[in-house]
PDB file of C-alpha atoms in Angstrom:
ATOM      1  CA  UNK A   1      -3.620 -10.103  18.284  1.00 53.00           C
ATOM      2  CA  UNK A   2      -6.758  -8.075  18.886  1.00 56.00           C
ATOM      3  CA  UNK A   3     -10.571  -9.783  19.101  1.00 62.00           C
ATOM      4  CA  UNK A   4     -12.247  -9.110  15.859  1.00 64.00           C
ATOM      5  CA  UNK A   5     -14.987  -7.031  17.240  1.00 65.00           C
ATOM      6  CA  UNK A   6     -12.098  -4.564  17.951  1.00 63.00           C
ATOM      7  CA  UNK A   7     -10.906  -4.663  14.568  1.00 63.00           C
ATOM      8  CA  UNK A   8     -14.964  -4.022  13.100  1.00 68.00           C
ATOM      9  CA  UNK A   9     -15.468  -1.534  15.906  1.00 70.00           C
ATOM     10  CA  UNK A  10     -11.803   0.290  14.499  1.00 69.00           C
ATOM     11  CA  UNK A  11     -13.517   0.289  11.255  1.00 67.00           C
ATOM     12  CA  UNK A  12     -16.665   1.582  11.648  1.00 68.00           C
ATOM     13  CA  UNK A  13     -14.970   4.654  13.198  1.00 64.00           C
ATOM     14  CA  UNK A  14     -12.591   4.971  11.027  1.00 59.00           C
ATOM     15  CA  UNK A  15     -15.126   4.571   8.358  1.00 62.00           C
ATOM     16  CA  UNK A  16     -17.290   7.245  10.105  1.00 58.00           C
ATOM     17  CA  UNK A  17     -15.377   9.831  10.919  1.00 56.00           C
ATOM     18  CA  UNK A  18     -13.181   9.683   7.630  1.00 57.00           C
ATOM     19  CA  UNK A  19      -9.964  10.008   9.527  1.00 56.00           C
ATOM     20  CA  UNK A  20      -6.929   8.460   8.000  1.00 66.00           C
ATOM     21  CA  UNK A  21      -5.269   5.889   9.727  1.00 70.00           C
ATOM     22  CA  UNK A  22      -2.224   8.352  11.607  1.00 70.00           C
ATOM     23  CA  UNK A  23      -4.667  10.645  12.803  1.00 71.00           C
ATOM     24  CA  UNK A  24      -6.885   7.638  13.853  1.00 68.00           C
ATOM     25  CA  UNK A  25      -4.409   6.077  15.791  1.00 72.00           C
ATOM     26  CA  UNK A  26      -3.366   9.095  17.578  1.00 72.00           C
ATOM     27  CA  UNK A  27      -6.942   9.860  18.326  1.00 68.00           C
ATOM     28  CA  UNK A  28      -7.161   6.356  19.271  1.00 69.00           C
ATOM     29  CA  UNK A  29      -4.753   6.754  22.300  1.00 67.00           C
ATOM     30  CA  UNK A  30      -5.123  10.166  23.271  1.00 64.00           C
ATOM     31  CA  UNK A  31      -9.167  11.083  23.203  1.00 59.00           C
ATOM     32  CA  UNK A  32     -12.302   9.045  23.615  1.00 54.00           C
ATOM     33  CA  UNK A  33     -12.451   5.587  21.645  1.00 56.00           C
ATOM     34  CA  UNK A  34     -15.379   6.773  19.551  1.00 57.00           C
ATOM     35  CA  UNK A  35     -15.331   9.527  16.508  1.00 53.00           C
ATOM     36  CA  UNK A  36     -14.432  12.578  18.904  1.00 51.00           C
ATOM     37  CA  UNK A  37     -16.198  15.565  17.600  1.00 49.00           C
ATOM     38  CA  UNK A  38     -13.994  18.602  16.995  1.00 42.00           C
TER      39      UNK A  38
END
């Protein structure tokens, strides 16, 4: 469904900026692909 560099890439920044997976998502779609800094 996706390329598995998307999935590693996903995981890394989830991983890195120790979001769970709701709030990942939704940062996913609505602010910059990588770890957005608050």
């Amino acid at each position: 469904m996706f390329p598995p560099a998307l999935w590693r890439d996903a995981g890394t920044w989830l991983h890195s900026c120790r979001y769970n997976w709701r709030t990942a998502m939704i940062a996913a779609w609505t602010r910059n692909p990588y770890c957005p800094r608050q």
